[in-house]
PDB file of C-alpha atoms in Angstrom:
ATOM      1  CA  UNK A   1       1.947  20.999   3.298  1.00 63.00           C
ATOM      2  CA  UNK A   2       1.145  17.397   2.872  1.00 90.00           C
ATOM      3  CA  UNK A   3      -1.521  15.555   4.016  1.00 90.00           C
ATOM      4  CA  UNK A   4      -0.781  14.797   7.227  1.00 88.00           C
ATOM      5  CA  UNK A   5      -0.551  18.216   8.134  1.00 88.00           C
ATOM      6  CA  UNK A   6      -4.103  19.121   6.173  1.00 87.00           C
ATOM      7  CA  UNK A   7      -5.631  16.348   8.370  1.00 89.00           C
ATOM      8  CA  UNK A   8      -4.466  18.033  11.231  1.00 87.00           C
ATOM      9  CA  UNK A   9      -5.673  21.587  10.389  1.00 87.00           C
ATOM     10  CA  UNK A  10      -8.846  19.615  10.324  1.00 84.00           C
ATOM     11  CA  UNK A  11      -8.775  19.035  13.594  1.00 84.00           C
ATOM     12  CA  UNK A  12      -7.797  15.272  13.034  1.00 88.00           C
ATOM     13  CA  UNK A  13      -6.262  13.236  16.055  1.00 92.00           C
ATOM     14  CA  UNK A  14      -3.182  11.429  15.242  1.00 91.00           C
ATOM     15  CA  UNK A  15      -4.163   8.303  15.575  1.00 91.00           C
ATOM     16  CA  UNK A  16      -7.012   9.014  13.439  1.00 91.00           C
ATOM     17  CA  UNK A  17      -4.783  10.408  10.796  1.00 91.00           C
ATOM     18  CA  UNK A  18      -3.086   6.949  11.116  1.00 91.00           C
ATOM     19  CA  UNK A  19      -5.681   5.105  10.344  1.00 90.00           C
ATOM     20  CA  UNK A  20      -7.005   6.260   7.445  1.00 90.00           C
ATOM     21  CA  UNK A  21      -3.712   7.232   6.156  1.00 92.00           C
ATOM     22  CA  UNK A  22      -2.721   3.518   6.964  1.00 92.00           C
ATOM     23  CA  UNK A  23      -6.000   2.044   5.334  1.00 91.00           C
ATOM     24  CA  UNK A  24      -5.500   4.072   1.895  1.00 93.00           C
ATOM     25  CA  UNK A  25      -2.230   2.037   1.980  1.00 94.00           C
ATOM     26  CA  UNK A  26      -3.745  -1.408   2.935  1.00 93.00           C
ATOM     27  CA  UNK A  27      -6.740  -0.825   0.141  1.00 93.00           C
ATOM     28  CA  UNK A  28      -3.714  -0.204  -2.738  1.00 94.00           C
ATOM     29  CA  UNK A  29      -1.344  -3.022  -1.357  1.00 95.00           C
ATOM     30  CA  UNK A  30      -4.540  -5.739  -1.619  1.00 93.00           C
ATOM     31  CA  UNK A  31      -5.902  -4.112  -4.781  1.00 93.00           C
ATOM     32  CA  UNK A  32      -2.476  -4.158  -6.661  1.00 93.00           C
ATOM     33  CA  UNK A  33      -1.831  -8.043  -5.238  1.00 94.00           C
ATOM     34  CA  UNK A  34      -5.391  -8.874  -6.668  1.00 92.00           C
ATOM     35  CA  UNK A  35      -4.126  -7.289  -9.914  1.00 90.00           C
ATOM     36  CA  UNK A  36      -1.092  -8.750  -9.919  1.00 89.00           C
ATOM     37  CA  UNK A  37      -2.158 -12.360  -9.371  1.00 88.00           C
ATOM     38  CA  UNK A  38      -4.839 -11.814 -12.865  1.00 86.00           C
ATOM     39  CA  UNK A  39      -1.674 -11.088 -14.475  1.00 81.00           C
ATOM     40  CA  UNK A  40       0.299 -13.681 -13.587  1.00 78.00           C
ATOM     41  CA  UNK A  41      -2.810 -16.177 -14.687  1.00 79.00           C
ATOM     42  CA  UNK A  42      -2.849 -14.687 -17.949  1.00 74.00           C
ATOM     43  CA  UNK A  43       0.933 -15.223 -18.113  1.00 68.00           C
ATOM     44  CA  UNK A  44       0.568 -18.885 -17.470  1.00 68.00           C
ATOM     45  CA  UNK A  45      -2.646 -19.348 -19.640  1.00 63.00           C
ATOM     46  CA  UNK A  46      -2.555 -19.477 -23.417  1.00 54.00           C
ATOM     47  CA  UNK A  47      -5.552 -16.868 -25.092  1.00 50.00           C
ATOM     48  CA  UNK A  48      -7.885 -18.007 -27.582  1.00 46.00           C
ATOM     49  CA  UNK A  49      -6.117 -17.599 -30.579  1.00 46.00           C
ATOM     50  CA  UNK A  50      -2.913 -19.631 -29.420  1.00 52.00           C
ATOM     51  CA  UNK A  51      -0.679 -16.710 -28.581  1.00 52.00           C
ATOM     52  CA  UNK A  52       1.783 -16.867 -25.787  1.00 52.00           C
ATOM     53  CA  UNK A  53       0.843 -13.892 -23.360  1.00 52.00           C
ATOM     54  CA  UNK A  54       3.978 -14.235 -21.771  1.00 52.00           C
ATOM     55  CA  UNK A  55       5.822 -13.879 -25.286  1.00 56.00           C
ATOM     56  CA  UNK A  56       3.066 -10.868 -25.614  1.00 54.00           C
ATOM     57  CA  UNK A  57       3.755  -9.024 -22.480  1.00 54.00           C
ATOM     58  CA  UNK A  58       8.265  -9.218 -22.317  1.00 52.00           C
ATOM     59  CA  UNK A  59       9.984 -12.270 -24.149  1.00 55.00           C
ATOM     60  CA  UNK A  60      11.136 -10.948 -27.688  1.00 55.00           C
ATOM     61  CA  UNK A  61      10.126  -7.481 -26.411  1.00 56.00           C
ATOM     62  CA  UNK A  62      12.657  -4.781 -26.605  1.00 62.00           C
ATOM     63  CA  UNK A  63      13.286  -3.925 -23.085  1.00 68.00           C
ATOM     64  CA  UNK A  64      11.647  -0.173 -23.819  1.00 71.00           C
ATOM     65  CA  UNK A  65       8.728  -1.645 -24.826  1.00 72.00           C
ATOM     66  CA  UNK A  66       8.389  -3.983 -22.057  1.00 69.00           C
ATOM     67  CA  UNK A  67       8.689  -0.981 -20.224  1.00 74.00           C
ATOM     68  CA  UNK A  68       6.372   0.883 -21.784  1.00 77.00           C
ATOM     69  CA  UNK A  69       4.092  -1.994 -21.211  1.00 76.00           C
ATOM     70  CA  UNK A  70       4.480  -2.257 -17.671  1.00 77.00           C
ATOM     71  CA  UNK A  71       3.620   1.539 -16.943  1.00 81.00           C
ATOM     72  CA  UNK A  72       0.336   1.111 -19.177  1.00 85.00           C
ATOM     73  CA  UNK A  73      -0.789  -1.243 -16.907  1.00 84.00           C
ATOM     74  CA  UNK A  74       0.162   0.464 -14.031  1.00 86.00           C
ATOM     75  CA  UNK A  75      -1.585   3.490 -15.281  1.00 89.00           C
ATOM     76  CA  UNK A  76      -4.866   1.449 -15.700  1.00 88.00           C
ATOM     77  CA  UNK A  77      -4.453  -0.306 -12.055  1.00 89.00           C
ATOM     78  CA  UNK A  78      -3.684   2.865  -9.910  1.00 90.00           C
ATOM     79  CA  UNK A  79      -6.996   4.479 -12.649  1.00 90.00           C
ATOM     80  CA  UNK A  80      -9.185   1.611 -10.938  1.00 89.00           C
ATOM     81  CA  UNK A  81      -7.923   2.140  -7.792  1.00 87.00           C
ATOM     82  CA  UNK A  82      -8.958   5.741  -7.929  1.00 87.00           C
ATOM     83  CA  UNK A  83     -12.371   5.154  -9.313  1.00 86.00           C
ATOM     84  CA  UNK A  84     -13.298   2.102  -7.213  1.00 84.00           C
ATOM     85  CA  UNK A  85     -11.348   1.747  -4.335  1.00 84.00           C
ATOM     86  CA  UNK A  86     -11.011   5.618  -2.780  1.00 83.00           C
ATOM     87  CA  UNK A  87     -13.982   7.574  -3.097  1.00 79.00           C
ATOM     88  CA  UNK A  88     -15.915   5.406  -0.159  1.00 78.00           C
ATOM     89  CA  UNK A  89     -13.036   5.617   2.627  1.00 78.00           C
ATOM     90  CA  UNK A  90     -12.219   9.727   2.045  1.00 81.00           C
ATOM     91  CA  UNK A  91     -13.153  10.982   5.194  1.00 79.00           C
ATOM     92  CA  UNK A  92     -16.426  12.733   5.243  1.00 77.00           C
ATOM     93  CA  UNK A  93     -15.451  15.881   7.630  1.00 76.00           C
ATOM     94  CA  UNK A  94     -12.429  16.761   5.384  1.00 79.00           C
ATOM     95  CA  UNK A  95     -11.823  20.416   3.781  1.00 80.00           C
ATOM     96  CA  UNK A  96     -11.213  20.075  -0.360  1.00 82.00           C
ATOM     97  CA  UNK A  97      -7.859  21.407   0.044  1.00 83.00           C
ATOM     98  CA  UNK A  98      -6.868  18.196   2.713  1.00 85.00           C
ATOM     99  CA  UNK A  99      -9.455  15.735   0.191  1.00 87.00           C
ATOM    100  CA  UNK A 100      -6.860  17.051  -2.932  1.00 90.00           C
ATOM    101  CA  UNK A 101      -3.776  15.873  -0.743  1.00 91.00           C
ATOM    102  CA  UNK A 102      -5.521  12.460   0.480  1.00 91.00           C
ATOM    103  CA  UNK A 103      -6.354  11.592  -3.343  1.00 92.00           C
ATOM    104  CA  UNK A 104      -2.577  12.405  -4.048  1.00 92.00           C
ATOM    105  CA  UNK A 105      -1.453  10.725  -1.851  1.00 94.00           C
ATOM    106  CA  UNK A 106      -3.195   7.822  -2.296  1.00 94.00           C
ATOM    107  CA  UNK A 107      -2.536   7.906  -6.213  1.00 94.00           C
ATOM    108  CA  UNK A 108       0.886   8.063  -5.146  1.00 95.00           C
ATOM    109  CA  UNK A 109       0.801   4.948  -2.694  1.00 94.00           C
ATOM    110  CA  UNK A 110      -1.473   2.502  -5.548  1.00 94.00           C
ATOM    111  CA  UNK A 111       1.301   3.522  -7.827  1.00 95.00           C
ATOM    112  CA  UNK A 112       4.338   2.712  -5.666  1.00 96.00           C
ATOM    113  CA  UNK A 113       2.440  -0.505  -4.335  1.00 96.00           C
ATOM    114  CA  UNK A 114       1.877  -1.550  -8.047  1.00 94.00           C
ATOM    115  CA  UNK A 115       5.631  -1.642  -8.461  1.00 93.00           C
ATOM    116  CA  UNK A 116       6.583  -3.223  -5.121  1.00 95.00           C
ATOM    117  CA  UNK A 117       3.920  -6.148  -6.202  1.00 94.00           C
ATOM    118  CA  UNK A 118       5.339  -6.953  -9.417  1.00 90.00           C
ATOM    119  CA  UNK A 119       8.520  -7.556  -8.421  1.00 90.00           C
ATOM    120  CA  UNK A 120       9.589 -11.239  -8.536  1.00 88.00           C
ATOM    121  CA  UNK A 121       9.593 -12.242  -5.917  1.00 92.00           C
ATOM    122  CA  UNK A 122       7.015  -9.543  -4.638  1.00 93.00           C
ATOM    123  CA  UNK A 123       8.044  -6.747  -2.123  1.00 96.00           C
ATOM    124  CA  UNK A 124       5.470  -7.624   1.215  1.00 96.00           C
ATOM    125  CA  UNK A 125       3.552  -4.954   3.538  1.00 95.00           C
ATOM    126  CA  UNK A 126       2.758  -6.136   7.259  1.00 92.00           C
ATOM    127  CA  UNK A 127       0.832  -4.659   9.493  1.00 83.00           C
ATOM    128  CA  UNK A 128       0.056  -4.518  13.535  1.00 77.00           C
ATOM    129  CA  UNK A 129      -3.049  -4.460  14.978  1.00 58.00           C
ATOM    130  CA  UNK A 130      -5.099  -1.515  14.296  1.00 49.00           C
ATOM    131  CA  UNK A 131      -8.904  -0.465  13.311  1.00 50.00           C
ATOM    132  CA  UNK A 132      -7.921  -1.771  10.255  1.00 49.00           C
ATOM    133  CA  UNK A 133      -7.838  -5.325  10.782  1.00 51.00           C
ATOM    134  CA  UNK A 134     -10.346  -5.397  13.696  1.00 54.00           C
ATOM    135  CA  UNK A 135      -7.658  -7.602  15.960  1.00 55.00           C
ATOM    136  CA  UNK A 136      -7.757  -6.439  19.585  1.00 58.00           C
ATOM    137  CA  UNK A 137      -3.889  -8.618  20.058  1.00 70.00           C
ATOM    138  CA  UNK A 138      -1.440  -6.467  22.068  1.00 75.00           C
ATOM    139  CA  UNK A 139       1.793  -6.717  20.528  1.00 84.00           C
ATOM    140  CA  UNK A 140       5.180  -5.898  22.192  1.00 90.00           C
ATOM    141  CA  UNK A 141       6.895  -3.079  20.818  1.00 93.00           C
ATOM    142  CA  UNK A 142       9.759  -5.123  19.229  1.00 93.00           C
ATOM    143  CA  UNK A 143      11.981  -2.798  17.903  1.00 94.00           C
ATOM    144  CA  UNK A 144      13.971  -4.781  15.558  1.00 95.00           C
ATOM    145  CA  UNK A 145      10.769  -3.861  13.367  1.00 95.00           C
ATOM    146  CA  UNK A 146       9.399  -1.145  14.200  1.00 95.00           C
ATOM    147  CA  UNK A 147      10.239   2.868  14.971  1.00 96.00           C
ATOM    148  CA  UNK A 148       8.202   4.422  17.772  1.00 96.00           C
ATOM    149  CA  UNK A 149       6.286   7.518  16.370  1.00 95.00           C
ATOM    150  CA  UNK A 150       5.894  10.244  19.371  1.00 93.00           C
ATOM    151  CA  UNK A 151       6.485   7.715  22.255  1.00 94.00           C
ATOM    152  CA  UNK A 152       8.167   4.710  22.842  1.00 94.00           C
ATOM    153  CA  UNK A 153       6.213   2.001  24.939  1.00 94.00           C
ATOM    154  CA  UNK A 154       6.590  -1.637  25.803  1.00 94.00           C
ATOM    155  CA  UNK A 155       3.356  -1.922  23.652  1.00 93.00           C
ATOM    156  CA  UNK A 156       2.285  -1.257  20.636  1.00 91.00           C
ATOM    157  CA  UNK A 157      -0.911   1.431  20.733  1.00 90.00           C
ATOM    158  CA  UNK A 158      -0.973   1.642  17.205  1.00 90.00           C
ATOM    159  CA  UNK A 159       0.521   0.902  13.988  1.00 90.00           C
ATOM    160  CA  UNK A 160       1.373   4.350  12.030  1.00 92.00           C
ATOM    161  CA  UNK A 161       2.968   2.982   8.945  1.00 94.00           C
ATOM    162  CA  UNK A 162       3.874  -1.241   8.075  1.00 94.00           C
ATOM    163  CA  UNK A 163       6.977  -2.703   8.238  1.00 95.00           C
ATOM    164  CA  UNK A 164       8.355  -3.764   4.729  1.00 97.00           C
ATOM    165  CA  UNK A 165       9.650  -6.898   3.431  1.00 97.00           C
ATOM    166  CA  UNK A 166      12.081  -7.372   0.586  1.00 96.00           C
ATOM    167  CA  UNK A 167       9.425 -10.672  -0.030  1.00 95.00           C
ATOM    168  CA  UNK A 168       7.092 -12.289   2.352  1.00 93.00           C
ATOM    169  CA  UNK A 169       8.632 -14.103   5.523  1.00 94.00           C
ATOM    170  CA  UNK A 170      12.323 -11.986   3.687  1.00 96.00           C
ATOM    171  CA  UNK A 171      14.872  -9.747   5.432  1.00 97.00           C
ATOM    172  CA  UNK A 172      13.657  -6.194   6.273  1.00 97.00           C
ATOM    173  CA  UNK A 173      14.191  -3.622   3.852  1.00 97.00           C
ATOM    174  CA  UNK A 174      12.328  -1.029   6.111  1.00 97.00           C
ATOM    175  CA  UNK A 175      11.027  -0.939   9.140  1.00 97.00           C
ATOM    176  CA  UNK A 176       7.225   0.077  10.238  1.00 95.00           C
ATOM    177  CA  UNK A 177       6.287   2.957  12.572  1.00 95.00           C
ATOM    178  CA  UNK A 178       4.275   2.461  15.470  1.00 94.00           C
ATOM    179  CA  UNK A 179       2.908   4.118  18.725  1.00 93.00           C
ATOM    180  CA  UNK A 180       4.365   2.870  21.932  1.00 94.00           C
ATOM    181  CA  UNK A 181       2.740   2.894  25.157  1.00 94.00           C
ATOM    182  CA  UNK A 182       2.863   1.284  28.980  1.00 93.00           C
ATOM    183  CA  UNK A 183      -0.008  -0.505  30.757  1.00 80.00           C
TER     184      UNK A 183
END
């Protein structure tokens, strides 16, 4: 079962499960974006003793290597993420077996947000209102972005999952899940 379903034999609501679901993927998208913009300083700096970083970290690198490289520091980003970023938004009232599935999960999302942020340019989440964000804007259910969860609405309830960007203001490569409802 994954976690959705643990949440729910933990007598979560769905739109609960949304949102803190949704806000494990908001934490890794802005922690691996924070991440990401160190490296590409470093890239553009020179270190103390006068070596390139960029000829350091891929140029006259064997592609293997580079590769190698690149899941190191993916390894150490999603390790952070873990360690500083998780722990304070598991929800309290969870069972172990459902807390097991959240921290998977959420390993899993820091380490496919890690990827979709160092692409060049880099892959972009966007999000609806929600808890999340704290903005109390009704959006219409536009459905050129978004999927309707369990109903269909001319509004937007609540976001369930964002809408993804090949970059930022880019062409759609999927589109979000939300809740629909009527006034």
């Amino acid at each position: 079962m994954d976690v959705f379903g643990e949440l729910e034999k933990d007598r979560f609501v769905v739109r609960d499960i949304a949102y803190h679901l949704l806000r494990v993927v908001r934490r890794a998208y802005v922690h691996c974006q924070y991440w990401n913009r160190i490296e590409k300083k470093l890239r553009n700096e020179k270190n103390i003793s006068g070596l390139d970083y960029e000829h350091i970290l891929g140029r006259g690198m064997h592609e293997k290597e580079t590769e190698v490289l690149m899941k190191r520091r993916q390894d150490m980003v999603v390790q952070d993420f873990m360690e500083n970023m998780i722990s304070p938004i598991v929800p309290q009232e969870i069972r172990k077996t459902a807390e097991v599935k959240f921290l998977h999960f959420a390993e899993q999302c820091a380490e496919i947000i890690w990827w979709m942020c160092v692409q060049n340019p880099a892959m972009h989440l966007e999000y609806l209102h929600d808890r999340i964000s704290g903005q109390s804007k009704v959006h219409i259910f536009n459905s050129d972005h978004y999927r309707p969860y369990l109903k269909s609405g001319e509004f937007v309830d609540f976001c369930v999952w964002p809408l993804i960007r090949l970059h930022q203001d880019g062409p759609i490569l999927s589109k979000g899940v939300a809740q629909g409802m009527n006034k």
